[in-house]
Structures are given as structure tokens and as C-alpha cells.
XYZ file of N, CA, C and O in Angstrom:
480
model
N -19.545 -14.986 29.402
C -18.295 -15.036 28.499
C -18.029 -13.601 27.966
O -18.954 -12.953 27.440
N -16.837 -13.316 28.063
C -16.378 -11.993 27.582
C -15.198 -12.179 26.661
O -14.370 -12.972 26.900
N -15.178 -11.336 25.512
C -14.141 -11.345 24.664
C -13.373 -10.052 24.697
O -14.029 -8.944 24.646
N -12.038 -10.108 24.801
C -11.268 -8.945 24.845
C -10.335 -8.870 23.616
O -9.428 -9.741 23.508
N -10.476 -7.937 22.740
C -9.626 -7.791 21.561
C -8.550 -6.784 21.851
O -8.767 -5.910 22.433
N -7.435 -6.989 21.144
C -6.268 -6.055 21.088
C -5.495 -6.192 19.884
O -5.579 -7.258 19.209
N -4.558 -5.253 19.740
C -3.566 -5.353 18.687
C -3.728 -4.388 17.448
O -2.953 -4.337 16.483
N -4.913 -3.678 17.439
C -5.054 -2.692 16.340
C -4.110 -1.563 16.401
O -3.387 -1.442 17.418
N -4.023 -0.760 15.364
C -3.207 0.423 15.380
C -3.033 0.977 13.950
O -3.751 0.626 13.002
N -2.044 1.822 13.922
C -1.667 2.501 12.696
C -0.449 1.880 12.062
O 0.475 1.705 12.742
N -0.571 1.524 10.761
C 0.573 0.866 10.095
C 0.646 1.379 8.664
O -0.393 1.654 8.079
N 1.887 1.415 8.051
C 1.948 1.910 6.642
C 1.529 0.637 5.725
O 1.769 -0.484 6.139
N 1.208 0.894 4.546
C 0.952 -0.048 3.595
C 2.113 -1.031 3.495
O 3.267 -0.477 3.386
N 1.868 -2.301 3.481
C 2.849 -3.307 3.319
C 3.362 -3.856 4.740
O 4.096 -4.807 4.728
N 2.933 -3.177 5.770
C 3.259 -3.560 7.105
C 2.402 -4.743 7.633
O 1.580 -5.268 6.936
N 2.702 -5.038 8.935
C 2.032 -6.092 9.522
C 1.444 -5.795 10.880
O 2.011 -4.789 11.519
N 0.376 -6.401 11.189
C -0.188 -6.338 12.628
C -0.681 -7.661 13.041
O -1.153 -8.434 12.147
N -0.768 -7.875 14.369
C -1.358 -9.055 14.887
C -2.511 -8.778 15.843
O -2.176 -8.130 16.851
N -3.599 -9.238 15.491
C -4.839 -9.033 16.469
C -4.940 -10.328 17.325
O -4.620 -11.386 16.903
N -5.323 -9.986 18.554
C -5.584 -11.067 19.556
C -6.969 -10.805 20.200
O -7.468 -9.785 20.215
N -7.577 -11.990 20.512
C -8.948 -11.886 21.110
C -9.038 -13.008 22.170
O -8.954 -14.188 21.665
N -9.101 -12.706 23.362
C -9.164 -13.766 24.408
C -10.557 -13.834 24.981
O -11.070 -12.753 25.409
N -11.079 -15.050 25.188
C -12.266 -15.316 25.796
C -12.059 -15.612 27.247
O -11.246 -16.395 27.564
N -12.935 -15.121 28.152
C -12.841 -15.342 29.579
C -14.152 -15.667 30.041
O -15.216 -15.334 29.561
N -14.191 -16.342 31.080
C -15.440 -16.893 31.814
C -15.242 -18.411 32.206
O -14.189 -18.782 32.224
N -16.344 -18.937 32.500
C -16.214 -20.352 32.991
C -17.457 -21.103 32.524
O -18.587 -20.636 32.101
N -17.311 -22.416 32.443
C -18.414 -23.353 32.132
C -18.749 -23.302 30.658
O -20.022 -23.346 30.370
N -17.922 -23.153 29.727
C -18.222 -23.150 28.354
C -17.170 -23.759 27.569
O -16.044 -24.067 27.881
N -17.450 -24.098 26.277
C -16.543 -24.525 25.315
C -16.778 -23.674 24.143
O -17.866 -23.274 23.788
N -15.642 -23.478 23.349
C -15.750 -22.676 22.143
C -15.653 -23.427 20.841
O -14.848 -24.323 20.665
N -16.679 -23.210 19.978
C -16.610 -23.918 18.689
C -15.842 -23.117 17.679
O -14.629 -23.266 17.563
N -16.436 -22.161 17.058
C -15.862 -21.277 16.049
C -15.397 -20.018 16.646
O -16.110 -19.497 17.498
N -14.181 -19.598 16.173
C -13.744 -18.191 16.465
C -13.422 -17.556 15.213
O -13.085 -18.192 14.202
N -13.490 -16.162 15.223
C -13.185 -15.416 13.964
C -13.145 -14.023 14.060
O -13.294 -13.506 15.203
N -12.989 -13.429 12.940
C -12.969 -11.928 12.855
C -13.745 -11.424 11.756
O -13.799 -11.949 10.636
N -14.554 -10.427 12.026
C -15.317 -9.569 11.085
C -14.544 -8.203 10.974
O -13.835 -7.844 11.936
N -14.822 -7.473 9.989
C -14.432 -6.071 9.940
C -15.467 -5.295 9.327
O -16.393 -5.755 8.491
N -15.407 -3.955 9.784
C -16.402 -2.955 9.102
C -15.635 -1.775 8.715
O -15.129 -1.067 9.689
N -15.652 -1.368 7.543
C -14.980 -0.183 7.092
C -16.046 0.968 7.020
O -17.324 0.653 6.896
N -15.619 2.230 7.103
C -16.563 3.311 7.018
C -17.484 3.276 5.859
O -17.041 3.073 4.686
N -18.753 3.233 6.071
C -19.804 3.335 4.952
C -19.954 1.971 4.333
O -20.646 1.822 3.321
N -19.417 0.864 4.891
C -19.600 -0.407 4.355
C -20.236 -1.411 5.295
O -20.162 -1.118 6.452
N -20.725 -2.534 4.793
C -21.231 -3.477 5.660
C -20.094 -4.349 6.315
O -19.034 -4.418 5.833
N -20.497 -4.936 7.454
C -19.575 -5.768 8.170
C -19.374 -6.995 7.330
O -20.308 -7.540 6.764
N -18.090 -7.396 7.179
C -17.780 -8.547 6.380
C -16.925 -9.570 7.301
O -16.144 -9.212 8.074
N -17.200 -10.908 7.045
C -16.399 -11.855 7.634
C -15.029 -11.908 7.000
O -14.885 -12.033 5.823
N -14.040 -11.771 7.844
C -12.600 -11.832 7.338
C -12.064 -13.274 7.426
O -11.474 -13.703 6.354
N -12.137 -13.856 8.500
C -11.569 -15.167 8.723
C -12.310 -15.895 9.844
O -12.682 -15.198 10.790
N -12.357 -17.189 9.840
C -12.791 -17.962 10.891
C -12.099 -19.261 11.048
O -11.515 -19.781 10.120
N -12.048 -19.773 12.284
C -11.295 -21.000 12.444
C -12.129 -21.907 13.416
O -12.728 -21.515 14.423
N -12.238 -23.206 12.969
C -12.792 -24.210 13.849
C -11.606 -25.023 14.385
O -11.623 -25.380 15.599
N -10.651 -25.429 13.578
C -9.492 -26.086 13.909
C -8.315 -25.628 13.105
O -8.523 -24.968 12.109
N -7.179 -26.213 13.386
C -6.022 -25.713 12.550
C -6.256 -26.101 11.058
O -5.830 -25.449 10.142
N -6.985 -27.268 10.839
C -7.135 -27.680 9.478
C -8.547 -27.276 8.868
O -8.840 -27.632 7.801
N -9.248 -26.450 9.620
C -10.459 -25.961 9.170
C -10.584 -24.437 9.394
O -11.017 -24.017 10.435
N -10.147 -23.702 8.355
C -10.137 -22.244 8.426
C -10.837 -21.804 7.065
O -10.844 -22.567 6.067
N -11.154 -20.496 7.081
C -11.772 -19.953 5.920
C -11.517 -18.444 5.947
O -11.318 -17.805 6.981
N -11.278 -17.903 4.802
C -10.938 -16.467 4.569
C -11.828 -15.895 3.607
O -12.135 -16.460 2.461
N -11.959 -14.610 3.682
C -12.583 -13.793 2.485
C -11.507 -13.727 1.366
O -10.281 -13.632 1.705
N -11.849 -13.692 0.196
C -10.909 -13.711 -0.859
C -9.895 -12.587 -0.803
O -8.723 -12.780 -1.177
N -10.320 -11.362 -0.446
C -9.412 -10.164 -0.446
C -8.242 -10.307 0.519
O -7.311 -9.549 0.365
N -8.295 -11.353 1.428
C -7.173 -11.429 2.470
C -6.366 -12.780 2.223
O -5.462 -12.984 2.929
N -6.853 -13.597 1.508
C -6.144 -14.933 1.229
C -4.693 -14.698 0.822
O -4.402 -13.888 -0.027
N -3.800 -15.392 1.549
C -2.334 -15.276 1.225
C -1.743 -14.198 2.032
O -0.418 -14.128 1.997
N -2.523 -13.324 2.666
C -1.911 -12.194 3.476
C -2.188 -12.354 4.868
O -1.394 -12.029 5.695
N -3.375 -12.819 5.259
C -3.799 -12.970 6.641
C -3.812 -14.476 7.019
O -4.106 -15.282 6.266
N -3.459 -14.699 8.273
C -3.494 -16.046 8.865
C -4.270 -16.025 10.173
O -3.861 -15.255 11.134
N -5.218 -16.872 10.294
C -5.978 -16.943 11.566
C -5.475 -18.215 12.315
O -5.139 -19.254 11.697
N -5.361 -18.137 13.623
C -4.933 -19.249 14.460
C -5.640 -19.133 15.731
O -6.182 -18.056 16.119
N -5.523 -20.177 16.571
C -6.220 -20.161 17.862
C -5.351 -21.001 18.862
O -4.755 -21.964 18.505
N -5.380 -20.601 20.054
C -4.797 -21.316 21.249
C -5.857 -21.787 22.097
O -6.406 -20.863 22.862
N -6.292 -22.960 22.040
C -7.427 -23.527 22.758
C -7.087 -23.397 24.276
O -8.091 -23.281 25.052
N -5.946 -23.642 24.714
C -5.632 -23.631 26.155
C -5.873 -22.213 26.649
O -6.212 -22.068 27.884
N -5.697 -21.191 25.895
C -5.860 -19.776 26.272
C -7.144 -19.182 25.862
O -7.473 -18.066 26.113
N -8.035 -19.906 25.146
C -9.253 -19.433 24.585
C -9.027 -18.254 23.732
O -9.820 -17.227 23.887
N -7.980 -18.267 23.013
C -7.581 -16.989 22.273
C -7.586 -17.316 20.834
O -6.993 -18.373 20.424
N -7.977 -16.329 20.006
C -7.844 -16.361 18.546
C -6.972 -15.286 18.161
O -7.010 -14.167 18.676
N -6.068 -15.476 17.068
C -5.229 -14.488 16.547
C -5.428 -14.245 15.077
O -5.936 -15.219 14.391
N -5.190 -13.094 14.588
C -5.189 -12.734 13.282
C -3.897 -12.043 12.812
O -3.732 -10.898 13.123
N -3.068 -12.800 12.173
C -1.794 -12.193 11.641
C -2.054 -11.542 10.320
O -2.477 -12.291 9.445
N -1.845 -10.266 10.210
C -2.111 -9.600 9.039
C -0.801 -8.994 8.357
O -0.177 -8.191 9.127
N -0.402 -9.537 7.240
C 0.731 -9.118 6.583
C 0.289 -8.437 5.285
O -0.800 -8.443 4.741
N 1.356 -7.713 4.675
C 1.068 -6.964 3.450
C -0.154 -6.213 3.435
O -0.976 -6.245 2.428
N -0.344 -5.481 4.519
C -1.528 -4.621 4.676
C -1.817 -3.634 3.601
O -0.666 -3.041 3.124
N -2.975 -3.461 3.239
C -3.261 -2.506 2.230
C -4.283 -1.356 2.769
O -4.916 -1.635 3.823
N -4.310 -0.185 2.239
C -5.175 0.843 2.774
C -6.703 0.310 2.798
O -7.444 0.678 3.631
N -7.021 -0.504 1.956
C -8.469 -1.062 1.923
C -8.698 -2.049 3.019
O -9.833 -2.512 3.334
N -7.671 -2.430 3.837
C -7.818 -3.272 4.991
C -8.196 -2.309 6.123
O -8.560 -2.850 7.220
N -8.184 -0.977 5.948
C -8.575 -0.173 7.114
C -10.084 -0.407 7.502
O -10.886 -0.281 6.676
N -10.277 -0.723 8.808
C -11.592 -1.038 9.327
C -11.428 -1.163 10.840
O -10.380 -1.309 11.427
N -12.712 -1.248 11.419
C -12.754 -1.727 12.805
C -12.969 -3.294 12.762
O -13.791 -3.770 12.017
N -12.029 -3.966 13.363
C -12.132 -5.431 13.397
C -12.730 -5.974 14.687
O -12.389 -5.540 15.848
N -13.690 -6.845 14.551
C -14.474 -7.329 15.670
C -14.189 -8.961 15.737
O -14.350 -9.619 14.753
N -13.760 -9.439 16.888
C -13.680 -10.913 16.998
C -15.097 -11.429 17.556
O -15.889 -10.646 18.080
N -15.183 -12.687 17.309
C -16.446 -13.463 17.781
C -16.039 -14.819 18.213
O -15.134 -15.437 17.679
N -16.894 -15.381 19.046
C -16.780 -16.809 19.349
C -18.182 -17.420 19.461
O -19.128 -16.859 20.046
N -18.242 -18.638 18.799
C -19.483 -19.405 18.927
C -19.313 -20.255 20.129
O -18.381 -21.131 20.258
N -20.105 -20.134 21.261
C -19.902 -20.695 22.507
C -21.067 -21.666 22.937
O -22.248 -21.260 22.653
N -20.632 -22.858 23.455
C -21.633 -23.755 23.964
C -21.454 -23.848 25.533
O -20.288 -24.081 25.985
N -22.473 -23.557 26.336
C -22.424 -23.613 27.780
C -22.481 -25.039 28.202
O -23.201 -25.944 27.537
N -21.837 -25.336 29.256
C -21.918 -26.652 29.854
C -23.358 -27.099 30.145
O -24.100 -26.358 30.742
N -23.688 -28.407 29.639
C -25.137 -28.858 29.814
C -26.108 -28.348 28.814
O -27.295 -28.631 28.986
N -25.570 -27.709 27.751
C -26.443 -27.230 26.719
C -25.873 -27.524 25.398
O -24.590 -27.590 25.231
N -26.808 -27.740 24.422
C -26.407 -27.862 23.021
C -26.473 -26.532 22.170
O -25.914 -26.557 21.051
N -27.026 -25.562 22.742
C -27.254 -24.328 22.150
C -25.859 -23.570 21.863
O -25.099 -23.503 22.881
N -25.728 -22.984 20.817
C -24.589 -22.174 20.438
C -24.872 -20.654 20.577
O -25.873 -20.268 19.827
N -24.180 -19.916 21.414
C -24.426 -18.456 21.512
C -23.199 -17.793 20.952
O -22.027 -18.172 21.274
N -23.445 -16.721 20.170
C -22.293 -15.982 19.531
C -21.962 -14.762 20.513
O -22.990 -14.005 20.808
N -20.806 -14.618 20.924
C -20.315 -13.511 21.718
C -19.345 -12.668 20.808
O -18.629 -13.188 20.045
N -19.461 -11.363 21.121
C -18.586 -10.504 20.298
C -17.586 -9.728 21.283
O -17.848 -9.359 22.373
N -16.445 -9.415 20.788
C -15.517 -8.536 21.404
C -15.738 -7.081 20.986
O -16.508 -6.886 20.051
N -15.171 -6.232 21.711
C -15.196 -4.751 21.287
C -14.304 -4.726 20.071
O -13.442 -5.411 19.772
N -14.648 -3.727 19.222
C -13.863 -3.496 18.026
C -12.482 -2.955 18.317
O -12.296 -2.210 19.329
N -11.570 -3.316 17.378
C -10.188 -2.682 17.413
C -9.955 -2.089 16.122
O -10.140 -2.738 15.065
N -9.487 -0.883 16.095
C -9.330 -0.133 14.765
C -7.931 -0.445 14.251
O -6.910 -0.350 14.773
N -8.026 -0.808 12.944
C -6.825 -0.967 12.134
C -6.812 0.152 11.024
O -7.845 0.167 10.349
N -5.806 0.853 11.001
C -5.665 1.950 10.012
C -4.407 1.726 9.216
O -3.315 1.687 9.842
N -4.559 1.588 7.849
C -3.344 1.400 7.026
C -3.203 2.619 6.130
O -4.074 2.956 5.327
N -2.122 3.219 6.228
C -1.773 4.427 5.475
C -1.099 4.106 4.259
O -0.276 3.178 4.102
N -1.344 4.864 3.230
C -0.675 4.659 1.901
C 0.640 5.394 1.760
O 0.970 6.214 2.546
């Protein structure tokens, strides 16, 4: 299973970006998908995760500004980021909790990071 993230970039404060992360491979099903971020000098933190449309969670600092969604047919998770702030600047990493066919074990796969820079 491979995860490919895209959508990072440079944006001014108050602007928007949309991150995407697509999982590829065969013989698996995805449970949870989500995004972590890591700012310079800080620990990695969970930004948002989604199990289903009605089962999502966000870190307090992004509630009301970020929206996570997923397209199960495309094995893709999205993070719509609005009203961006300089403190949102970080490398964003997507992840997926994956179950292989014939197994009950869940393995977490990570995408490569995508840099989001918010200028003031």
C-alpha cells in the first residue's frame, strides 16, 4: 500500500488550501484515514481523522476552519483548510489504517509529507 499526498504550498494568512492523499495497491481495505502535521521544533500532532462522514475528529486549533473528507471509491482523503494562519505552517503527513484481505490486523501506512507555509 502506498500513499501519495499532494496539495501543499505557500498561501497568505486567511487563504485556503486543499490537501489530497490517495492510497494505491490491492487486496486491502482502509479503516481510518487522517492527517498529522509537524511544525519546526514541535512534535507531530494529529490534525484530523475520519472513519466515516459521520465519524470525524479534529484538534481544537483547527475546528471550524478545516474539514476532512474521504472518497472511498478512490481510496482518497482530503483536508480542506480555510482561514489559514501562520501557526498552521507545518509539514502535513497523511496516514491510513489498513487491513489486508484475510487478516484482522491493522497496519498504519504513511504518505510523504507535504509542506504548507502560511505567510502573515
